[in-house]
mmCIF file of C-alpha atoms in Angstrom:
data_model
loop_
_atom_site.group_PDB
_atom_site.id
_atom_site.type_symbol
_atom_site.label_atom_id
_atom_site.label_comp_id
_atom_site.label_asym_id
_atom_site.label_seq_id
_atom_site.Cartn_x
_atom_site.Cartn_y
_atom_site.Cartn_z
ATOM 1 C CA UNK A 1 18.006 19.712 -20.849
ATOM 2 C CA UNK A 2 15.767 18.085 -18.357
ATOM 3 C CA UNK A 3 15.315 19.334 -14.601
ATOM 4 C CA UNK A 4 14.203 17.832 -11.936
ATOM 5 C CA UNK A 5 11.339 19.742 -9.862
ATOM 6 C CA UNK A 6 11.958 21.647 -7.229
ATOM 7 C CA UNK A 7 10.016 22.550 -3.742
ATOM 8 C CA UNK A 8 6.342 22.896 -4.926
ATOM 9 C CA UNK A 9 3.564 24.731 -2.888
ATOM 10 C CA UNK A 10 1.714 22.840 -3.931
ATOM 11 C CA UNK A 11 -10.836 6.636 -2.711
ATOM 12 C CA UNK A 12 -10.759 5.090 -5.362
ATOM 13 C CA UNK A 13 -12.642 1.627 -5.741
ATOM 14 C CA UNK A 14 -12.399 1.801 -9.745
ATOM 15 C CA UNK A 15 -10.750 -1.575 -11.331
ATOM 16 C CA UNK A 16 -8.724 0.085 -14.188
ATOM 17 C CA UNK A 17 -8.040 -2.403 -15.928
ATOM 18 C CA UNK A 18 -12.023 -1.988 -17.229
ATOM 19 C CA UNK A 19 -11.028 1.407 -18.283
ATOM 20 C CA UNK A 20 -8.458 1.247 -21.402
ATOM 21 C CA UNK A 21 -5.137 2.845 -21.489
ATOM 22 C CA UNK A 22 -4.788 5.991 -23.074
ATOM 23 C CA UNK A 23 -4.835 5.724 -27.010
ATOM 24 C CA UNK A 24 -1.848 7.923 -27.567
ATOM 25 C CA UNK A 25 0.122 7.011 -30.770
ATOM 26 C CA UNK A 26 4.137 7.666 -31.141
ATOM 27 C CA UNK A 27 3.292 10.840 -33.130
ATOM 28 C CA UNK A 28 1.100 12.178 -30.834
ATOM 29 C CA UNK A 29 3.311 11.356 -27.534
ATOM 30 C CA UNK A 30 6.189 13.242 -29.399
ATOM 31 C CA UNK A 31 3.618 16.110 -29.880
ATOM 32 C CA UNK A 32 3.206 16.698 -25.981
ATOM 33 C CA UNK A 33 7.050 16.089 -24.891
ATOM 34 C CA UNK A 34 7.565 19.137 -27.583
ATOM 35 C CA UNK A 35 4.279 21.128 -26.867
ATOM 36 C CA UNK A 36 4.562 20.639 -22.758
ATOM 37 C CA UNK A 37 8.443 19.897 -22.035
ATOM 38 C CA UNK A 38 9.994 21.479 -24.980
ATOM 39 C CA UNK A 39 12.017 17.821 -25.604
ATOM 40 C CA UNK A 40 12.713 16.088 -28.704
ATOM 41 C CA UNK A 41 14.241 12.665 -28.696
ATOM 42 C CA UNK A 42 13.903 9.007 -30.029
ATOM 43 C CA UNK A 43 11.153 7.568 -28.758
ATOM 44 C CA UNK A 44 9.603 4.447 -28.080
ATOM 45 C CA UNK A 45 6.205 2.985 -25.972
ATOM 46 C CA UNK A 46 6.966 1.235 -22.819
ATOM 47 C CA UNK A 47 4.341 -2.051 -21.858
ATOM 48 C CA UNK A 48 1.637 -0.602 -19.168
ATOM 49 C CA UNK A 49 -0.958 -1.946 -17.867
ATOM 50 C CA UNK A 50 -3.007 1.215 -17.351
ATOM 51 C CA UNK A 51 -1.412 4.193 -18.598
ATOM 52 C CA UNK A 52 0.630 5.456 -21.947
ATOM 53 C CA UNK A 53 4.085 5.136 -21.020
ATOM 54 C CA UNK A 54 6.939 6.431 -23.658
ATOM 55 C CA UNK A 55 11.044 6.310 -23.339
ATOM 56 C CA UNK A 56 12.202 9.350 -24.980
ATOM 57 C CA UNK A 57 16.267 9.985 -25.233
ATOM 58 C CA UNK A 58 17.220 13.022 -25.994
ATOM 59 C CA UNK A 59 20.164 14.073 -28.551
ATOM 60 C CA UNK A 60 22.383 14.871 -25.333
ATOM 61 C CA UNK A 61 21.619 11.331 -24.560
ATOM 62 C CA UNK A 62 19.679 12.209 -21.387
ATOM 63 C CA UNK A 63 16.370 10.005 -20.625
ATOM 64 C CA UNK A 64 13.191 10.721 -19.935
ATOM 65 C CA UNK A 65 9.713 8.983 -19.115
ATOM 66 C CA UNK A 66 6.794 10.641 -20.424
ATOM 67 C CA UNK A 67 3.314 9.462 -18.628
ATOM 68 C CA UNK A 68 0.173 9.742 -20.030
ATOM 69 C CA UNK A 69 -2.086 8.679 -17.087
ATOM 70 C CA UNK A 70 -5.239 6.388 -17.342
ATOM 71 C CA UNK A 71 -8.471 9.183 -17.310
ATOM 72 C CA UNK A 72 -10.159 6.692 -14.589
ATOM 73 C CA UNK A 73 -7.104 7.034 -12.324
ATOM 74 C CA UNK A 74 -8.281 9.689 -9.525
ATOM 75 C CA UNK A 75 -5.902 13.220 -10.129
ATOM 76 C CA UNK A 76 -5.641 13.835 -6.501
ATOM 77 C CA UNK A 77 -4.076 9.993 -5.823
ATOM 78 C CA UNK A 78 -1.547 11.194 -8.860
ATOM 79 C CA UNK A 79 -0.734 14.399 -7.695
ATOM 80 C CA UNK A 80 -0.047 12.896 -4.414
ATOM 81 C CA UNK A 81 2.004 10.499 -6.195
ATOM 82 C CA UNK A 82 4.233 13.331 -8.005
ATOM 83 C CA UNK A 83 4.376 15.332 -4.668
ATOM 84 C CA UNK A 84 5.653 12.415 -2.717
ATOM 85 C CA UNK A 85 8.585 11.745 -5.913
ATOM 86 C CA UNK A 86 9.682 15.857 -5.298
ATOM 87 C CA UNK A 87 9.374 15.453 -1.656
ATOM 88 C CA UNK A 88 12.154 12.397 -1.641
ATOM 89 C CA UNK A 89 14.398 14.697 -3.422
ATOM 90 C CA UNK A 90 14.099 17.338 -1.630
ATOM 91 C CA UNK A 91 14.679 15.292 1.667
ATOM 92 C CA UNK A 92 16.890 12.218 0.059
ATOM 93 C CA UNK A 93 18.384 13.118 -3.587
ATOM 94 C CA UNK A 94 20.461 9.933 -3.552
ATOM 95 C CA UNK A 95 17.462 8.069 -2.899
ATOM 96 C CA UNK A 96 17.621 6.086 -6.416
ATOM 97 C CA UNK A 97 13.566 7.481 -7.656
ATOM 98 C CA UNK A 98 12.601 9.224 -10.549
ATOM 99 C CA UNK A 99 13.001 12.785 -10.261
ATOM 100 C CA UNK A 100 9.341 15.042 -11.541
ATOM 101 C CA UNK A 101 10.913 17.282 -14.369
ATOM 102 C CA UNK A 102 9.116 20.623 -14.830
ATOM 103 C CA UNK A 103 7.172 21.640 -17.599
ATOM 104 C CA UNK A 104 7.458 24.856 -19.754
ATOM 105 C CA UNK A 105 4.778 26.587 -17.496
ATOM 106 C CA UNK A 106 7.245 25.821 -14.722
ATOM 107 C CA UNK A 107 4.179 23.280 -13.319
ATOM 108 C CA UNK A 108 4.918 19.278 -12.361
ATOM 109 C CA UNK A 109 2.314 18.176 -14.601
ATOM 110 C CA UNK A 110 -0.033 19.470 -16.868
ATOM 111 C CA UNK A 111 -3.716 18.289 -18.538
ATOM 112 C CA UNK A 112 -4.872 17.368 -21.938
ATOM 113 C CA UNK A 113 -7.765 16.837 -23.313
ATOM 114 C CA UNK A 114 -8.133 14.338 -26.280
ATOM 115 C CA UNK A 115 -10.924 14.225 -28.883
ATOM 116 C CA UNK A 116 -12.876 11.279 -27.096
ATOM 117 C CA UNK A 117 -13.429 14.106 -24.348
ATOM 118 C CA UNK A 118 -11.204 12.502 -21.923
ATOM 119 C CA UNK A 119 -8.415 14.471 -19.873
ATOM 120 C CA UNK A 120 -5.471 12.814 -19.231
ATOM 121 C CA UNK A 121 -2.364 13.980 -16.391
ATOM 122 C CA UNK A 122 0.775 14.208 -18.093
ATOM 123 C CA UNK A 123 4.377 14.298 -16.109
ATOM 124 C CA UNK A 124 7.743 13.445 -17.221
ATOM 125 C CA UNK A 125 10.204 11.956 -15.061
ATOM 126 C CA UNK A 126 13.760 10.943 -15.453
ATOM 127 C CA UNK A 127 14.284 7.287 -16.714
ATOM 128 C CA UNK A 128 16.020 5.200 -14.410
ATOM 129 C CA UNK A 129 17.883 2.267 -16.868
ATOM 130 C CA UNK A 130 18.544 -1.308 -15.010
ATOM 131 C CA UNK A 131 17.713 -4.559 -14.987
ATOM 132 C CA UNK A 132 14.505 -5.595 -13.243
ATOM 133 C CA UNK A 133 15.054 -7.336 -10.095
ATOM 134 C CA UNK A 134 12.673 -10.127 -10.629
ATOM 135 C CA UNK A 135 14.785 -11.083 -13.693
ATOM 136 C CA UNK A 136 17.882 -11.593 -12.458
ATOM 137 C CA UNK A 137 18.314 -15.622 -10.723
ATOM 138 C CA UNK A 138 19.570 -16.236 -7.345
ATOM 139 C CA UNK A 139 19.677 -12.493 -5.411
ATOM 140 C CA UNK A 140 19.527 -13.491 -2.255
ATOM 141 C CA UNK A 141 22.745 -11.278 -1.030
ATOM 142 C CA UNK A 142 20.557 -8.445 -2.276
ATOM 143 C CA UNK A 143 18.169 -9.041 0.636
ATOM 144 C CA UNK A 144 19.663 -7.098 3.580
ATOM 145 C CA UNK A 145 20.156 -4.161 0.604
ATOM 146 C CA UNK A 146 16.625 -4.531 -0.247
ATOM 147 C CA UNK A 147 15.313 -3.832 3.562
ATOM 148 C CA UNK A 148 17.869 -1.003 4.071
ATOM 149 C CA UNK A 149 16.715 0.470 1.331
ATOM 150 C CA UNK A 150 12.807 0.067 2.054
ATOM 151 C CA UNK A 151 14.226 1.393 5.354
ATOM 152 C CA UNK A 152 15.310 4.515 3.727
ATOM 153 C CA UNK A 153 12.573 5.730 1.619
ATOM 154 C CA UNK A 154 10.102 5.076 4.758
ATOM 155 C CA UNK A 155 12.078 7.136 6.821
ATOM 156 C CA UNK A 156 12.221 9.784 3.553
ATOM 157 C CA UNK A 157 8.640 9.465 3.538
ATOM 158 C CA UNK A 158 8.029 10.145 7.025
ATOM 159 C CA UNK A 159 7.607 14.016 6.633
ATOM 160 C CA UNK A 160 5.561 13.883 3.887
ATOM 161 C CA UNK A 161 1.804 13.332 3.930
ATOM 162 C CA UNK A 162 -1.224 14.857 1.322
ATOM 163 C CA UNK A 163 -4.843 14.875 1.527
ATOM 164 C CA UNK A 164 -5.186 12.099 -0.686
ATOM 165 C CA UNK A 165 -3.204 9.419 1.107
ATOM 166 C CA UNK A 166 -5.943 8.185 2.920
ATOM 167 C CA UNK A 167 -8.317 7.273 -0.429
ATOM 168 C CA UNK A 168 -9.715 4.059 -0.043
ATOM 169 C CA UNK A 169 -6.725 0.960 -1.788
ATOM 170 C CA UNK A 170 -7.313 -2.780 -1.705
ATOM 171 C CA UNK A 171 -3.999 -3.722 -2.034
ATOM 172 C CA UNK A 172 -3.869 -2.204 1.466
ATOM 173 C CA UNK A 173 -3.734 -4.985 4.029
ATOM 174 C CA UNK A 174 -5.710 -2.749 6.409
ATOM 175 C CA UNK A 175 -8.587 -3.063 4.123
ATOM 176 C CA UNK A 176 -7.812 -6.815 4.463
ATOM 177 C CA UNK A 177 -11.674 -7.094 5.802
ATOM 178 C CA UNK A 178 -12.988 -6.429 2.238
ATOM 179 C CA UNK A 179 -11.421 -9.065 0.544
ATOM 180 C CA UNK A 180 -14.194 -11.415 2.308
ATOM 181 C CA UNK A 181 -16.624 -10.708 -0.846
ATOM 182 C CA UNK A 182 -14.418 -11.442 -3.207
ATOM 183 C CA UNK A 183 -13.779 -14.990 -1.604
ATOM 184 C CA UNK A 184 -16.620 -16.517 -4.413
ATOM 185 C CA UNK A 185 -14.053 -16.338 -6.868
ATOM 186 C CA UNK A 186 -11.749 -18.487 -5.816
ATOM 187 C CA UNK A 187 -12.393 -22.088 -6.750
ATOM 188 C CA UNK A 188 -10.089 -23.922 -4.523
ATOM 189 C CA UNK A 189 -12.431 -25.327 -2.000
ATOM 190 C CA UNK A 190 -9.337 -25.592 0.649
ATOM 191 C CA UNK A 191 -7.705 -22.479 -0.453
ATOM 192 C CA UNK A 192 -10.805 -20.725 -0.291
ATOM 193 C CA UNK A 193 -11.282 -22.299 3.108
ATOM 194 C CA UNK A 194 -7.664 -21.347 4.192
ATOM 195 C CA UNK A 195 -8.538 -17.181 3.282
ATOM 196 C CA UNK A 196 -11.638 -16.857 5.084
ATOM 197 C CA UNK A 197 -9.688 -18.324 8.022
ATOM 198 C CA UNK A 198 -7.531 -15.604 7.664
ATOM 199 C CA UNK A 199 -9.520 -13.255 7.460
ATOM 200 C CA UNK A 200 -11.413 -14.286 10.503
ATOM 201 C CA UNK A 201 -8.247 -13.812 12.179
ATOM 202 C CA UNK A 202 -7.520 -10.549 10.699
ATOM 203 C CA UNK A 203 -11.484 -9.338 12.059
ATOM 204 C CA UNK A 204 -11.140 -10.576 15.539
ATOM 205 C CA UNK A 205 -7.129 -10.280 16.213
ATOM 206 C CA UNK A 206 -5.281 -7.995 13.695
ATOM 207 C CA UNK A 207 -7.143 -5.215 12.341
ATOM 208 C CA UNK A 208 -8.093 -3.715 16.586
ATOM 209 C CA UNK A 209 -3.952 -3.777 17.058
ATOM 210 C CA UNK A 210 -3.133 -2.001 13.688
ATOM 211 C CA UNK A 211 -4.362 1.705 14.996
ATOM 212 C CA UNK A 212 -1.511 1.385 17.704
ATOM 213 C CA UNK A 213 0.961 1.280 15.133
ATOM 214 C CA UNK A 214 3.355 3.758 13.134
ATOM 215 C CA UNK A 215 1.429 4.651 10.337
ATOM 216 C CA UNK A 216 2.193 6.938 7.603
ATOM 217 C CA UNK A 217 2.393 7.709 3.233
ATOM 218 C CA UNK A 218 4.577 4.636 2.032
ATOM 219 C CA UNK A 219 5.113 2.792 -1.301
ATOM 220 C CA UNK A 220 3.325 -0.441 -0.461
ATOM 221 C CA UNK A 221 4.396 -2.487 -3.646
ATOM 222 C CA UNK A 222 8.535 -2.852 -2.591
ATOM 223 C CA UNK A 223 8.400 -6.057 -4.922
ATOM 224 C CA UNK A 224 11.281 -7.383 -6.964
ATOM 225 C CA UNK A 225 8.938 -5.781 -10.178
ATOM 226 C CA UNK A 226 9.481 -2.123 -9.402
ATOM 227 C CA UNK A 227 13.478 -2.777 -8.263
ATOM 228 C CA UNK A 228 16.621 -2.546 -10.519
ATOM 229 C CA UNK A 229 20.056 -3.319 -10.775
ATOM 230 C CA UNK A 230 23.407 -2.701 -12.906
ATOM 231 C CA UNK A 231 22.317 -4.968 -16.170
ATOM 232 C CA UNK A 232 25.971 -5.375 -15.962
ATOM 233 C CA UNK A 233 26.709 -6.071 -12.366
ATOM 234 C CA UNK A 234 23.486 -6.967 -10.345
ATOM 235 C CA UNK A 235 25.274 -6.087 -6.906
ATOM 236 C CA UNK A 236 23.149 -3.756 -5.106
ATOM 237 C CA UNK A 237 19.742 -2.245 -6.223
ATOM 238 C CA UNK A 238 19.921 1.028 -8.193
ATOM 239 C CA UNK A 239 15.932 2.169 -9.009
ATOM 240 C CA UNK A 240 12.736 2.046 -7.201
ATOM 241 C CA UNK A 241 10.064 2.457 -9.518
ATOM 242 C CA UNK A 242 5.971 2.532 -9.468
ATOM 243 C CA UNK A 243 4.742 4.350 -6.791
ATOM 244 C CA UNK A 244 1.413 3.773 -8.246
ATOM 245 C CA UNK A 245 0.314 2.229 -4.869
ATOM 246 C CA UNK A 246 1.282 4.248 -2.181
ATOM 247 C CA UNK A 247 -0.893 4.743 0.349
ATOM 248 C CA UNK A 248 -1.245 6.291 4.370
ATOM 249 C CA UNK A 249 -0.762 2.378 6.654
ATOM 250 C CA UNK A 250 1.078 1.040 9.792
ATOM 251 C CA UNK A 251 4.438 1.126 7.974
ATOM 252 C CA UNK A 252 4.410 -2.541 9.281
ATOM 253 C CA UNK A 253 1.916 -3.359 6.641
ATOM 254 C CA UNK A 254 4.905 -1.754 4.113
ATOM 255 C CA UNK A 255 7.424 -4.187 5.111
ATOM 256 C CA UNK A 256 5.299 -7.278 5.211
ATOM 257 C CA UNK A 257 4.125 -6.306 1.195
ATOM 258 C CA UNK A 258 8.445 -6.547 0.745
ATOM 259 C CA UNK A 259 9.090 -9.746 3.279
ATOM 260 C CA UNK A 260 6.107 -11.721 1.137
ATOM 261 C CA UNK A 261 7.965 -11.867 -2.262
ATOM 262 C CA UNK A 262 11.249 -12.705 -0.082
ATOM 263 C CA UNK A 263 10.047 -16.465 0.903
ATOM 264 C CA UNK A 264 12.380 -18.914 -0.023
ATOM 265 C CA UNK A 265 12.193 -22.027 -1.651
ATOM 266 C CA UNK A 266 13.829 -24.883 -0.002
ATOM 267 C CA UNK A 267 13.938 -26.371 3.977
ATOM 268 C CA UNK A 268 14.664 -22.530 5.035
ATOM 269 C CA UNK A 269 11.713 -20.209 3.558
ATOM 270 C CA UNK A 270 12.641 -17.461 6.246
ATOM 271 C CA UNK A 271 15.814 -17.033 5.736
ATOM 272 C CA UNK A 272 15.513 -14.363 3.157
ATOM 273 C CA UNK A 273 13.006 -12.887 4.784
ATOM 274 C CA UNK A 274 15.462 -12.636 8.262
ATOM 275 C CA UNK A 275 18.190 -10.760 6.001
ATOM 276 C CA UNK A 276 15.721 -8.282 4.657
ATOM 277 C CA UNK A 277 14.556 -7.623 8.249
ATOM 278 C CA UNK A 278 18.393 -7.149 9.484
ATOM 279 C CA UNK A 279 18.819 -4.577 6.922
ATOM 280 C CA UNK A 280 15.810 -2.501 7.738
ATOM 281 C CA UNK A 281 16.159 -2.618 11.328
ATOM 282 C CA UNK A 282 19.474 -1.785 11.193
ATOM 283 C CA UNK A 283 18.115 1.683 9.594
ATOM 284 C CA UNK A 284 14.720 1.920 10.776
ATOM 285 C CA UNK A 285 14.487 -0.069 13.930
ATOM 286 C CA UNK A 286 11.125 -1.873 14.665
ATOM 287 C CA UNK A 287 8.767 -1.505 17.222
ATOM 288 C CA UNK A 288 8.158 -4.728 18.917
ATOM 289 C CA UNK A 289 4.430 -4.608 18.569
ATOM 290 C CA UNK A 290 5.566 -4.018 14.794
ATOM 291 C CA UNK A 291 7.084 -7.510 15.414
ATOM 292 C CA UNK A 292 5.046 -9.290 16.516
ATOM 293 C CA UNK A 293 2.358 -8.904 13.700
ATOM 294 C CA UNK A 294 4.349 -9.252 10.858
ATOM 295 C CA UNK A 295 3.956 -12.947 10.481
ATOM 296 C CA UNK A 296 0.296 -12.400 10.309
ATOM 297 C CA UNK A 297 0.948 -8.813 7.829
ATOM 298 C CA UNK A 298 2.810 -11.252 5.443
ATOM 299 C CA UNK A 299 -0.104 -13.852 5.295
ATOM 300 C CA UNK A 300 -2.738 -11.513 4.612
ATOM 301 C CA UNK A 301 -0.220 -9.484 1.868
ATOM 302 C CA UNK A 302 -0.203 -13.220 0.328
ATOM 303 C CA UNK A 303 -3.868 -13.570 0.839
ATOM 304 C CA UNK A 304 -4.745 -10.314 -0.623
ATOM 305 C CA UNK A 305 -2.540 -11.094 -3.822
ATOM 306 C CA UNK A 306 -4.441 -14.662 -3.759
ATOM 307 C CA UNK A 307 -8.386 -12.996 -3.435
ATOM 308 C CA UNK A 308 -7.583 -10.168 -6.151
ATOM 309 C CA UNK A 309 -5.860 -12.338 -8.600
ATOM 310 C CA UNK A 310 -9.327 -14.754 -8.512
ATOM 311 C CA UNK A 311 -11.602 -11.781 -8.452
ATOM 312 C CA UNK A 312 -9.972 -10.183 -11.616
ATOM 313 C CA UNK A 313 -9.254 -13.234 -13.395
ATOM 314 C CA UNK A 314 -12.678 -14.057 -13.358
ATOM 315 C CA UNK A 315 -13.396 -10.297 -14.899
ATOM 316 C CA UNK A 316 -11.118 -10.052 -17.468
ATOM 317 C CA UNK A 317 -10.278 -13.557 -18.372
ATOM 318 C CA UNK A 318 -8.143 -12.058 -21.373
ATOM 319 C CA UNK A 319 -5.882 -10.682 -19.213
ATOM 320 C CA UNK A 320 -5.743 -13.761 -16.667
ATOM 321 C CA UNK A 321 -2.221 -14.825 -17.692
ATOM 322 C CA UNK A 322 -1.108 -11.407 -16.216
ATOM 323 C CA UNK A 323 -3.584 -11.166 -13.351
ATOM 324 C CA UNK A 324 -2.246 -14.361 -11.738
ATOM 325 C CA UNK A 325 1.129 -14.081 -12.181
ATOM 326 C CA UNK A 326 2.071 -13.758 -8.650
ATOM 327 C CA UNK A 327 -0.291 -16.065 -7.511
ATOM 328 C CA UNK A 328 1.826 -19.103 -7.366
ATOM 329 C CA UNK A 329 4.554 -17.567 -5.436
ATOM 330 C CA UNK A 330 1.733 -16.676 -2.662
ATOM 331 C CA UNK A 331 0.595 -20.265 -2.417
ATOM 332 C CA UNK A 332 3.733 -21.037 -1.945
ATOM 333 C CA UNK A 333 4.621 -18.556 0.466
ATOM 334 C CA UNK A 334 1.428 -19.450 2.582
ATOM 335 C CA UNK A 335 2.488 -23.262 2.813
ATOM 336 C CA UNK A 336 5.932 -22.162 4.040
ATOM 337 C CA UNK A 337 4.292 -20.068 6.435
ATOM 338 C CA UNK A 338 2.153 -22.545 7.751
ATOM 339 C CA UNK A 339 4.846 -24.927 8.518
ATOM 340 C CA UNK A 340 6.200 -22.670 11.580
ATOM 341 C CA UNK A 341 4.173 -21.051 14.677
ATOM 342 C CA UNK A 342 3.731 -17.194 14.809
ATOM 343 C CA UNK A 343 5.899 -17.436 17.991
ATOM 344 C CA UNK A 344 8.774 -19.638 15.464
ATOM 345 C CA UNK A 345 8.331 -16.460 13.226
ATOM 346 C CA UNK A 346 8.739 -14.051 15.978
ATOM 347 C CA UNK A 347 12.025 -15.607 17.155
ATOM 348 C CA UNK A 348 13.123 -15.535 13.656
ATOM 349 C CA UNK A 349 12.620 -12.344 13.191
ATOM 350 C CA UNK A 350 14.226 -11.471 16.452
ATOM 351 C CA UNK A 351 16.724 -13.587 15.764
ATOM 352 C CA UNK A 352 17.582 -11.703 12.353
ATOM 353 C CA UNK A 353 16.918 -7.749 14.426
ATOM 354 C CA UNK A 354 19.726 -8.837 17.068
ATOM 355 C CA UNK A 355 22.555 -9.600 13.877
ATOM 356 C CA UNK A 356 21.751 -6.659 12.295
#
């Protein structure tokens, strides 16, 4: 039987994707869900990027995640990471996250060590089953859904906080400033061109007005990747997954990081973004100083996504297929953003807050 954890008393610069995944075979992943969870199951390895991921079902038909994290990955980021999933259900169980299962030794994660010296965290969570959100065509009633629920787990997350939330994440847009070295790697002469003006903006106008705002542990990757839906009925969203980026920021950075992937294709690229804000606001209302920088928030999400994807591309051209995959979609989003005034975005967005 698996259990969820209970109350518990209880920054990283490193790429990893130059440290390897885990090498942890089928045989020897079965090994720890016996040795650590006391679980047996059918069991198969999930794709990762940087960790050993493994679906295990159980004979009671019960699922299961078992994470084998990469040995680069700082413990304290994913401790904070398990301590924020047991602090959303303690304060939201129908919050649709995993839930932290306890090991035998009643702890929320435990330690190996494998022969090539390195230690590894391992935690099992509950398998959340659905569709990906980024797979399924045409979700645009799913919007206003999508921003209530962002809405919800901010407002979960508000309580919670742990010494490790403030470690150093460039995926942050606050640490939009840093991106500027990186610029070399992108060849576009105009795109390249296009960033650094953003960034110039971000120096001299964004980044002094950010410390004014509500800031606080969030998720910071609310993408259509890490949501799910009924495979059999996509009609509302049923998992939020990877909390692999979360992070202490102005929760306005949060939203913008959801509102980017929400640009539309067509003569109406806000629209989307406008239903997602309605449902958010309607839960979590916004500040207007929150407001008013989104426009800019969404830019430099796209920007960031842009930068990174170039700067790792170049590193690990093996891997560039996977790097840039969201790279297109920012273009695009930055072109449909350039076609209105912040103030056009503003009323948009006000627009959207006074429906909701």
């Amino acid at each position: 039987m698996i259990s969820s954890a209970g109350p518990t008393d209880s920054v990283s610069t490193i790429d990893l994707l130059s440290h390897d995944a885990p090498a942890i075979t089928i045989e020897r992943a079965a090994e720890l869900a016996w040795e650590i969870y006391g679980i047996r199951g059918k069991i198969r390895p999930l794709t990762a990027e940087k960790d050993a991921n493994f679906h295990i079902v159980l004979p009671s038909g019960e699922e299961a995640l078992l994470k084998i994290t990469n040995a680069a990955e700082d413990r304290d980021v994913t401790h904070m990471q398990t301590a924020a999933l047991i602090h959303l259900n303690n304060v939201d169980p129908s919050l649709p996250v995993p839930h932290v299962c306890r090991a035998l030794s009643g702890e929320a994660s435990d330690i190996i060590t494998e022969p090539t010296g390195q230690s590894h965290v391992v935690r099992l969570l509950t398998y959340l089953s659905g569709t990906v959100l980024s797979e399924v065509d045409g979700y645009s009633n799913l919007q206003p859904d999508i921003g209530s629920l962002l809405a919800r787990l901010t407002r979960a997350l508000r309580g919670f906080f742990h010494p490790a939330a403030g470690h150093l994440l460039q995926w942050d847009i606050k640490q939009a400033h840093s991106l500027r070295a990186m610029l070399t790697a992108v060849d576009d002469t105009d795109l390249r061109r296009q960033l650094a003006h953003l960034l110039d903006r971000f120096d001299a106008g964004i980044a002094p007005r950010l410390p004014l705002l509500r800031a606080q542990c969030v998720h910071n990757d609310f993408n259509p990747h890490n949501l799910l839906v009924d495979s059999n009925a996509p009609k509302h969203i049923t998992g939020i997954i990877d909390f692999g980026d979360m992070v202490h920021t102005p929760i306005a950075c949060d939203l913008a990081v959801a509102c980017s992937y929400q640009i539309a294709e067509g003569p109406h690229p806000l629209d989307n973004i406008a239903k997602l804000i309605g449902g958010y606001h309607s839960v979590l209302p916004l500040e207007e100083a929150e407001i008013e920088l989104l426009p800019d928030l969404i830019r430099l999400r796209h920007a960031t996504t842009l930068t990174i994807g170039a700067w790792r591309a170049r590193r690990y051209p093996h891997n560039a297929a996977y790097i840039l995959r969201n790279c297109t979609a920012s273009r695009r989003g930055l072109n449909a953003l350039d076609q209105f005034s912040i103030s056009d975005v503003i009323s948009v967005l006000h627009n959207a807050i006074r429906a909701s």
